[in-house]
GROMACS .gro file of C-alpha atoms in nm:
model
  409
    1UNK     CA    1   0.000   0.000   0.000
    2UNK     CA    2   0.287   0.236   0.080
    3UNK     CA    3   0.542   0.090  -0.164
    4UNK     CA    4   0.484   0.341  -0.444
    5UNK     CA    5   0.538   0.660  -0.247
    6UNK     CA    6   0.859   0.862  -0.269
    7UNK     CA    7   0.989   0.787   0.081
    8UNK     CA    8   1.314   0.974   0.024
    9UNK     CA    9   1.145   1.302  -0.075
   10UNK     CA   10   0.892   1.278   0.208
   11UNK     CA   11   1.157   1.199   0.467
   12UNK     CA   12   1.388   1.476   0.346
   13UNK     CA   13   1.098   1.723   0.338
   14UNK     CA   14   1.015   1.625   0.695
   15UNK     CA   15   1.376   1.689   0.797
   16UNK     CA   16   1.380   2.039   0.644
   17UNK     CA   17   1.048   2.116   0.813
   18UNK     CA   18   1.206   2.017   1.145
   19UNK     CA   19   1.511   2.231   1.065
   20UNK     CA   20   1.268   2.523   1.030
   21UNK     CA   21   1.138   2.441   1.378
   22UNK     CA   22   1.495   2.422   1.508
   23UNK     CA   23   1.595   2.756   1.351
   24UNK     CA   24   1.298   2.929   1.512
   25UNK     CA   25   1.419   2.783   1.843
   26UNK     CA   26   1.793   2.850   1.832
   27UNK     CA   27   1.799   3.178   1.642
   28UNK     CA   28   1.531   3.314   1.872
   29UNK     CA   29   1.736   3.197   2.172
   30UNK     CA   30   2.030   3.388   2.023
   31UNK     CA   31   1.837   3.711   1.971
   32UNK     CA   32   1.648   3.695   2.302
   33UNK     CA   33   1.879   3.946   2.478
   34UNK     CA   34   1.844   4.186   2.181
   35UNK     CA   35   1.465   4.161   2.192
   36UNK     CA   36   1.467   4.230   2.564
   37UNK     CA   37   1.689   4.534   2.520
   38UNK     CA   38   1.516   4.681   2.213
   39UNK     CA   39   1.162   4.649   2.347
   40UNK     CA   40   1.242   4.694   2.718
   41UNK     CA   41   1.120   4.348   2.821
   42UNK     CA   42   1.180   4.173   3.153
   43UNK     CA   43   1.284   3.806   3.177
   44UNK     CA   44   0.927   3.721   3.276
   45UNK     CA   45   0.791   3.891   2.962
   46UNK     CA   46   1.051   3.712   2.749
   47UNK     CA   47   0.932   3.393   2.917
   48UNK     CA   48   0.575   3.460   2.805
   49UNK     CA   49   0.700   3.520   2.450
   50UNK     CA   50   0.890   3.190   2.463
   51UNK     CA   51   0.579   3.018   2.598
   52UNK     CA   52   0.385   3.113   2.283
   53UNK     CA   53   0.630   2.903   2.080
   54UNK     CA   54   0.559   2.605   2.304
   55UNK     CA   55   0.185   2.678   2.340
   56UNK     CA   56   0.109   2.697   1.968
   57UNK     CA   57   0.294   2.369   1.926
   58UNK     CA   58   0.059   2.139   2.126
   59UNK     CA   59  -0.257   2.314   2.005
   60UNK     CA   60  -0.183   2.239   1.641
   61UNK     CA   61  -0.036   1.897   1.722
   62UNK     CA   62  -0.352   1.780   1.894
   63UNK     CA   63  -0.579   1.924   1.625
   64UNK     CA   64  -0.355   1.770   1.360
   65UNK     CA   65  -0.369   1.432   1.531
   66UNK     CA   66  -0.748   1.439   1.538
   67UNK     CA   67  -0.784   1.532   1.169
   68UNK     CA   68  -0.476   1.345   1.041
   69UNK     CA   69  -0.673   1.079   0.853
   70UNK     CA   70  -0.957   1.306   0.738
   71UNK     CA   71  -0.771   1.626   0.652
   72UNK     CA   72  -0.451   1.446   0.558
   73UNK     CA   73  -0.079   1.504   0.628
   74UNK     CA   74  -0.032   1.689   0.299
   75UNK     CA   75  -0.286   1.954   0.395
   76UNK     CA   76  -0.148   1.973   0.749
   77UNK     CA   77   0.193   2.057   0.603
   78UNK     CA   78   0.035   2.326   0.384
   79UNK     CA   79  -0.102   2.485   0.701
   80UNK     CA   80   0.244   2.452   0.855
   81UNK     CA   81   0.400   2.646   0.566
   82UNK     CA   82   0.148   2.930   0.594
   83UNK     CA   83   0.186   2.948   0.974
   84UNK     CA   84   0.566   2.944   0.958
   85UNK     CA   85   0.573   3.215   0.693
   86UNK     CA   86   0.329   3.439   0.880
   87UNK     CA   87   0.509   3.390   1.211
   88UNK     CA   88   0.852   3.466   1.070
   89UNK     CA   89   0.738   3.779   0.885
   90UNK     CA   90   0.539   3.909   1.182
   91UNK     CA   91   0.844   3.861   1.404
   92UNK     CA   92   1.068   4.051   1.164
   93UNK     CA   93   0.825   4.345   1.150
   94UNK     CA   94   0.723   4.326   1.518
   95UNK     CA   95   0.643   4.655   1.687
   96UNK     CA   96   0.657   4.538   2.047
   97UNK     CA   97   0.556   4.284   2.309
   98UNK     CA   98   0.208   4.202   2.176
   99UNK     CA   99   0.323   4.149   1.818
  100UNK     CA  100   0.602   3.921   1.938
  101UNK     CA  101   0.349   3.715   2.134
  102UNK     CA  102   0.127   3.671   1.826
  103UNK     CA  103   0.409   3.602   1.581
  104UNK     CA  104   0.568   3.345   1.812
  105UNK     CA  105   0.230   3.173   1.852
  106UNK     CA  106   0.206   3.139   1.472
  107UNK     CA  107   0.554   2.989   1.458
  108UNK     CA  108   0.463   2.742   1.732
  109UNK     CA  109   0.148   2.650   1.542
  110UNK     CA  110   0.352   2.573   1.230
  111UNK     CA  111   0.598   2.367   1.433
  112UNK     CA  112   0.316   2.162   1.585
  113UNK     CA  113   0.170   2.093   1.240
  114UNK     CA  114   0.510   1.959   1.134
  115UNK     CA  115   0.519   1.711   1.421
  116UNK     CA  116   0.151   1.618   1.377
  117UNK     CA  117   0.205   1.529   1.010
  118UNK     CA  118   0.560   1.391   1.003
  119UNK     CA  119   0.573   1.163   1.308
  120UNK     CA  120   0.283   0.935   1.201
  121UNK     CA  121   0.390   0.961   0.836
  122UNK     CA  122   0.736   0.823   0.920
  123UNK     CA  123   0.586   0.561   1.154
  124UNK     CA  124   0.364   0.447   0.865
  125UNK     CA  125   0.651   0.438   0.611
  126UNK     CA  126   0.874   0.217   0.828
  127UNK     CA  127   0.837  -0.044   1.103
  128UNK     CA  128   1.027  -0.219   1.381
  129UNK     CA  129   1.386  -0.121   1.451
  130UNK     CA  130   1.389   0.066   1.118
  131UNK     CA  131   1.106   0.287   1.244
  132UNK     CA  132   1.300   0.367   1.564
  133UNK     CA  133   1.608   0.445   1.355
  134UNK     CA  134   1.424   0.671   1.110
  135UNK     CA  135   1.230   0.853   1.384
  136UNK     CA  136   1.560   0.924   1.557
  137UNK     CA  137   1.719   1.038   1.230
  138UNK     CA  138   1.421   1.263   1.165
  139UNK     CA  139   1.444   1.409   1.516
  140UNK     CA  140   1.820   1.435   1.470
  141UNK     CA  141   1.748   1.748   1.269
  142UNK     CA  142   1.596   1.930   1.563
  143UNK     CA  143   1.923   1.941   1.759
  144UNK     CA  144   2.114   1.944   1.429
  145UNK     CA  145   1.915   2.244   1.313
  146UNK     CA  146   1.957   2.413   1.651
  147UNK     CA  147   2.334   2.366   1.622
  148UNK     CA  148   2.341   2.517   1.272
  149UNK     CA  149   2.107   2.798   1.380
  150UNK     CA  150   2.314   2.873   1.691
  151UNK     CA  151   2.632   2.898   1.484
  152UNK     CA  152   2.458   3.120   1.227
  153UNK     CA  153   2.325   3.344   1.505
  154UNK     CA  154   2.669   3.368   1.668
  155UNK     CA  155   2.834   3.448   1.334
  156UNK     CA  156   2.575   3.709   1.236
  157UNK     CA  157   2.583   3.870   1.581
  158UNK     CA  158   2.961   3.893   1.551
  159UNK     CA  159   2.913   4.080   1.224
  160UNK     CA  160   2.667   4.316   1.398
  161UNK     CA  161   2.381   4.191   1.182
  162UNK     CA  162   2.051   4.265   1.355
  163UNK     CA  163   1.799   4.016   1.484
  164UNK     CA  164   1.570   4.088   1.187
  165UNK     CA  165   1.836   3.964   0.943
  166UNK     CA  166   1.881   3.650   1.152
  167UNK     CA  167   1.508   3.576   1.142
  168UNK     CA  168   1.511   3.595   0.761
  169UNK     CA  169   1.742   3.290   0.761
  170UNK     CA  170   1.456   3.077   0.897
  171UNK     CA  171   1.270   3.120   0.567
  172UNK     CA  172   1.533   2.916   0.380
  173UNK     CA  173   1.440   2.566   0.512
  174UNK     CA  174   1.073   2.670   0.505
  175UNK     CA  175   1.082   2.719   0.129
  176UNK     CA  176   1.284   2.398   0.080
  177UNK     CA  177   1.038   2.172   0.263
  178UNK     CA  178   0.745   2.324   0.074
  179UNK     CA  179   0.923   2.240  -0.252
  180UNK     CA  180   1.003   1.880  -0.149
  181UNK     CA  181   0.645   1.805  -0.040
  182UNK     CA  182   0.486   1.965  -0.346
  183UNK     CA  183   0.293   1.713  -0.558
  184UNK     CA  184   0.394   1.405  -0.352
  185UNK     CA  185   0.166   1.120  -0.241
  186UNK     CA  186   0.165   1.050   0.133
  187UNK     CA  187   0.149   0.704   0.301
  188UNK     CA  188  -0.158   0.534   0.444
  189UNK     CA  189  -0.187   0.402   0.802
  190UNK     CA  190  -0.031   0.056   0.842
  191UNK     CA  191  -0.190  -0.052   1.174
  192UNK     CA  192  -0.543  -0.184   1.135
  193UNK     CA  193  -0.781   0.009   1.360
  194UNK     CA  194  -0.546   0.303   1.409
  195UNK     CA  195  -0.755   0.521   1.175
  196UNK     CA  196  -1.055   0.494   1.408
  197UNK     CA  197  -1.080   0.791   1.643
  198UNK     CA  198  -1.282   0.574   1.883
  199UNK     CA  199  -0.995   0.323   1.904
  200UNK     CA  200  -0.749   0.610   1.935
  201UNK     CA  201  -0.934   0.764   2.230
  202UNK     CA  202  -0.971   0.427   2.405
  203UNK     CA  203  -0.595   0.368   2.372
  204UNK     CA  204  -0.522   0.708   2.528
  205UNK     CA  205  -0.657   0.577   2.860
  206UNK     CA  206  -0.437   0.269   2.873
  207UNK     CA  207  -0.198   0.257   3.174
  208UNK     CA  208   0.113   0.267   2.952
  209UNK     CA  209  -0.002   0.572   2.758
  210UNK     CA  210  -0.103   0.762   3.073
  211UNK     CA  211   0.236   0.686   3.229
  212UNK     CA  212   0.423   0.802   2.917
  213UNK     CA  213   0.201   1.113   2.911
  214UNK     CA  214   0.331   1.219   3.253
  215UNK     CA  215   0.691   1.132   3.166
  216UNK     CA  216   0.680   1.329   2.841
  217UNK     CA  217   0.594   1.649   3.026
  218UNK     CA  218   0.914   1.613   3.229
  219UNK     CA  219   1.144   1.493   2.949
  220UNK     CA  220   1.049   1.793   2.734
  221UNK     CA  221   1.118   2.059   2.997
  222UNK     CA  222   1.442   1.880   3.096
  223UNK     CA  223   1.558   1.915   2.736
  224UNK     CA  224   1.417   2.252   2.632
  225UNK     CA  225   1.441   2.448   2.957
  226UNK     CA  226   1.822   2.480   2.974
  227UNK     CA  227   1.854   2.516   2.595
  228UNK     CA  228   1.596   2.792   2.542
  229UNK     CA  229   1.743   3.007   2.819
  230UNK     CA  230   2.109   2.926   2.758
  231UNK     CA  231   2.205   3.271   2.628
  232UNK     CA  232   2.070   3.438   2.944
  233UNK     CA  233   2.146   3.174   3.209
  234UNK     CA  234   2.502   3.094   3.096
  235UNK     CA  235   2.599   3.427   2.937
  236UNK     CA  236   2.825   3.510   3.233
  237UNK     CA  237   2.963   3.163   3.307
  238UNK     CA  238   3.294   3.228   3.134
  239UNK     CA  239   3.195   3.019   2.831
  240UNK     CA  240   3.021   3.125   2.509
  241UNK     CA  241   2.655   3.038   2.568
  242UNK     CA  242   2.566   2.995   2.201
  243UNK     CA  243   2.869   2.770   2.146
  244UNK     CA  244   2.745   2.561   2.439
  245UNK     CA  245   2.405   2.540   2.267
  246UNK     CA  246   2.571   2.443   1.937
  247UNK     CA  247   2.789   2.180   2.107
  248UNK     CA  248   2.495   2.036   2.300
  249UNK     CA  249   2.274   2.003   1.996
  250UNK     CA  250   2.561   1.880   1.779
  251UNK     CA  251   2.624   1.591   2.018
  252UNK     CA  252   2.249   1.521   2.030
  253UNK     CA  253   2.232   1.508   1.650
  254UNK     CA  254   2.521   1.260   1.628
  255UNK     CA  255   2.370   1.047   1.905
  256UNK     CA  256   2.034   1.034   1.728
  257UNK     CA  257   2.198   0.940   1.399
  258UNK     CA  258   2.342   0.630   1.567
  259UNK     CA  259   2.029   0.560   1.774
  260UNK     CA  260   1.941   0.233   1.599
  261UNK     CA  261   2.202   0.009   1.766
  262UNK     CA  262   2.177   0.198   2.097
  263UNK     CA  263   1.801   0.140   2.127
  264UNK     CA  264   1.840  -0.218   2.002
  265UNK     CA  265   2.101  -0.287   2.274
  266UNK     CA  266   1.949  -0.108   2.575
  267UNK     CA  267   1.582  -0.109   2.477
  268UNK     CA  268   1.357   0.194   2.500
  269UNK     CA  269   1.325   0.169   2.878
  270UNK     CA  270   1.700   0.140   2.934
  271UNK     CA  271   1.775   0.435   2.707
  272UNK     CA  272   1.521   0.654   2.887
  273UNK     CA  273   1.651   0.565   3.235
  274UNK     CA  274   2.014   0.623   3.144
  275UNK     CA  275   1.917   0.951   2.978
  276UNK     CA  276   1.746   1.076   3.295
  277UNK     CA  277   2.058   0.999   3.501
  278UNK     CA  278   2.291   1.180   3.261
  279UNK     CA  279   2.053   1.478   3.224
  280UNK     CA  280   2.043   1.522   3.602
  281UNK     CA  281   2.422   1.515   3.625
  282UNK     CA  282   2.454   1.757   3.334
  283UNK     CA  283   2.209   2.019   3.461
  284UNK     CA  284   2.352   2.007   3.813
  285UNK     CA  285   2.709   2.048   3.686
  286UNK     CA  286   2.596   2.343   3.470
  287UNK     CA  287   2.488   2.510   3.796
  288UNK     CA  288   2.830   2.488   3.961
  289UNK     CA  289   3.100   2.501   3.690
  290UNK     CA  290   3.237   2.802   3.507
  291UNK     CA  291   3.476   2.858   3.219
  292UNK     CA  292   3.583   2.588   2.969
  293UNK     CA  293   3.452   2.308   3.195
  294UNK     CA  294   3.101   2.408   3.081
  295UNK     CA  295   3.179   2.269   2.735
  296UNK     CA  296   3.250   1.925   2.885
  297UNK     CA  297   2.928   1.943   3.085
  298UNK     CA  298   2.739   2.024   2.765
  299UNK     CA  299   2.839   1.684   2.627
  300UNK     CA  300   2.707   1.503   2.936
  301UNK     CA  301   2.380   1.696   2.924
  302UNK     CA  302   2.344   1.633   2.549
  303UNK     CA  303   2.389   1.257   2.586
  304UNK     CA  304   2.125   1.265   2.860
  305UNK     CA  305   1.850   1.437   2.666
  306UNK     CA  306   1.941   1.319   2.313
  307UNK     CA  307   1.701   1.026   2.296
  308UNK     CA  308   1.416   1.158   2.512
  309UNK     CA  309   1.185   1.294   2.242
  310UNK     CA  310   1.225   1.035   1.961
  311UNK     CA  311   1.229   0.735   2.197
  312UNK     CA  312   0.918   0.859   2.378
  313UNK     CA  313   0.743   0.894   2.040
  314UNK     CA  314   0.870   0.549   1.938
  315UNK     CA  315   0.752   0.400   2.269
  316UNK     CA  316   0.397   0.522   2.203
  317UNK     CA  317   0.407   0.399   1.841
  318UNK     CA  318   0.519   0.049   1.948
  319UNK     CA  319   0.361   0.002   2.290
  320UNK     CA  320   0.027   0.177   2.225
  321UNK     CA  321  -0.015   0.133   1.846
  322UNK     CA  322  -0.393   0.177   1.849
  323UNK     CA  323  -0.347   0.536   1.969
  324UNK     CA  324  -0.246   0.609   1.608
  325UNK     CA  325  -0.161   0.957   1.483
  326UNK     CA  326  -0.365   1.106   1.766
  327UNK     CA  327  -0.151   0.933   2.028
  328UNK     CA  328   0.171   1.057   1.869
  329UNK     CA  329   0.032   1.409   1.854
  330UNK     CA  330  -0.092   1.400   2.213
  331UNK     CA  331   0.242   1.277   2.346
  332UNK     CA  332   0.430   1.548   2.158
  333UNK     CA  333   0.168   1.805   2.250
  334UNK     CA  334   0.196   1.745   2.623
  335UNK     CA  335   0.572   1.786   2.597
  336UNK     CA  336   0.539   2.126   2.437
  337UNK     CA  337   0.247   2.231   2.657
  338UNK     CA  338   0.441   2.157   2.975
  339UNK     CA  339   0.737   2.350   2.836
  340UNK     CA  340   0.508   2.643   2.753
  341UNK     CA  341   0.380   2.650   3.110
  342UNK     CA  342   0.729   2.648   3.257
  343UNK     CA  343   0.875   2.923   3.034
  344UNK     CA  344   0.728   3.210   3.235
  345UNK     CA  345   0.802   3.020   3.557
  346UNK     CA  346   1.168   2.989   3.458
  347UNK     CA  347   1.170   3.359   3.371
  348UNK     CA  348   1.025   3.427   3.715
  349UNK     CA  349   1.298   3.213   3.876
  350UNK     CA  350   1.559   3.425   3.700
  351UNK     CA  351   1.399   3.753   3.811
  352UNK     CA  352   1.367   3.626   4.171
  353UNK     CA  353   1.724   3.498   4.176
  354UNK     CA  354   1.847   3.833   4.045
  355UNK     CA  355   1.658   4.014   4.321
  356UNK     CA  356   1.798   3.782   4.589
  357UNK     CA  357   2.153   3.811   4.456
  358UNK     CA  358   2.120   4.189   4.433
  359UNK     CA  359   2.002   4.199   4.796
  360UNK     CA  360   2.318   4.007   4.889
  361UNK     CA  361   2.527   4.283   4.730
  362UNK     CA  362   2.614   4.116   4.401
  363UNK     CA  363   2.625   4.329   4.087
  364UNK     CA  364   2.706   4.298   3.717
  365UNK     CA  365   2.835   3.965   3.584
  366UNK     CA  366   2.855   3.813   3.932
  367UNK     CA  367   2.484   3.882   3.986
  368UNK     CA  368   2.385   3.730   3.650
  369UNK     CA  369   2.602   3.421   3.710
  370UNK     CA  370   2.451   3.360   4.054
  371UNK     CA  371   2.097   3.402   3.916
  372UNK     CA  372   2.166   3.160   3.631
  373UNK     CA  373   2.318   2.897   3.858
  374UNK     CA  374   2.027   2.918   4.103
  375UNK     CA  375   1.781   2.874   3.817
  376UNK     CA  376   1.967   2.567   3.686
  377UNK     CA  377   1.955   2.407   4.031
  378UNK     CA  378   1.576   2.441   4.019
  379UNK     CA  379   1.570   2.283   3.671
  380UNK     CA  380   1.764   1.979   3.796
  381UNK     CA  381   1.454   1.857   3.981
  382UNK     CA  382   1.283   1.766   3.650
  383UNK     CA  383   1.523   1.484   3.549
  384UNK     CA  384   1.556   1.371   3.913
  385UNK     CA  385   1.184   1.288   3.909
  386UNK     CA  386   1.236   1.112   3.576
  387UNK     CA  387   1.498   0.882   3.728
  388UNK     CA  388   1.231   0.752   3.966
  389UNK     CA  389   0.964   0.722   3.695
  390UNK     CA  390   1.185   0.553   3.438
  391UNK     CA  391   1.313   0.307   3.700
  392UNK     CA  392   0.951   0.207   3.759
  393UNK     CA  393   0.893   0.187   3.383
  394UNK     CA  394   1.206  -0.026   3.331
  395UNK     CA  395   1.087  -0.299   3.569
  396UNK     CA  396   0.723  -0.264   3.469
  397UNK     CA  397   0.805  -0.325   3.103
  398UNK     CA  398   1.085  -0.576   3.168
  399UNK     CA  399   0.880  -0.864   3.029
  400UNK     CA  400   0.776  -0.657   2.726
  401UNK     CA  401   1.123  -0.622   2.572
  402UNK     CA  402   0.996  -0.794   2.261
  403UNK     CA  403   0.845  -0.458   2.170
  404UNK     CA  404   1.198  -0.317   2.164
  405UNK     CA  405   1.332  -0.575   1.928
  406UNK     CA  406   1.083  -0.637   1.652
  407UNK     CA  407   1.224  -0.719   1.313
  408UNK     CA  408   1.401  -0.435   1.125
  409UNK     CA  409   1.162  -0.421   0.830
   0.00000   0.00000   0.00000
């Protein structure tokens, strides 16, 4: 049924769409201080702007999951292109806080459409270990795109090119994915019953799905929290914050490229548990080290969070297959929704830590460093909770390892 589709074009188009998502993440992280300075915004206000990126994401993901089989992935990606284009242009010509909120919401909406269409499409094109490998290679381009975007932002900032010029760069992968998807046939669902919304909704209330739902909220904020705020939290750590972001995401991209044998060896549950341990160590070390040591810590953190998102998506696809496209959209949506909620909270942590440090007599770089380190210590609680949850999941699913090792079709 799916043998006659152009898998290469569809997969490559999906990757460029995810690169667009990544550029809107990393380039915006790079220009965040400029936006705050130009428009006179506090860290809390910047947090609300960030939250629009993460809020638009789950809204469109969930809607996309519901209409995936009726509206179709091709049309969902058309909506993604329009939303991305509008969001990017509105950001470039923003006049202040309100416009930035609206434009970032559009970008988040486009990003969610990308996940809603591409995750189930790739899951339907491949199966077994091959599906895990291709999902990881697809999601490789989120950290890979962040790395490229972070380097572009650093380079352009060094040339004194404004944030508007940097945002124009995000239109490049947007146009490319639109071109690759144009005129292509998309795959049909491969799991019998997964096209039924009734079956999908029933599967959403299974114990495994509900457990993964809770875990996804914590894996997402563990990954995105430190990365989105890196240029503010680590700007005074003695290391280049955007280089740390590029290094982190570069390691994540490489790890995801080689995910096939890693997941085959450790299983989904083992990979998730080990990731939570490394993420905890990484975030805690970020809160106490300064200077070049931060680059080493970035590698530890990257290896911790590298497999969270794609393996969580793969776990739902394999362990709760009847949840279908809706299940994949819901699991991704809760990740982004939780991250949206915590953006303003993280901004509030920074503002509170600044006030406390200022009251202690700290000023300038010392004040900013202390505030950033205090905020990172708060963030470390997310993966600590995950260690407990994924230990439970490891033993719970110990007799279900056959789901980790189905044939590599």
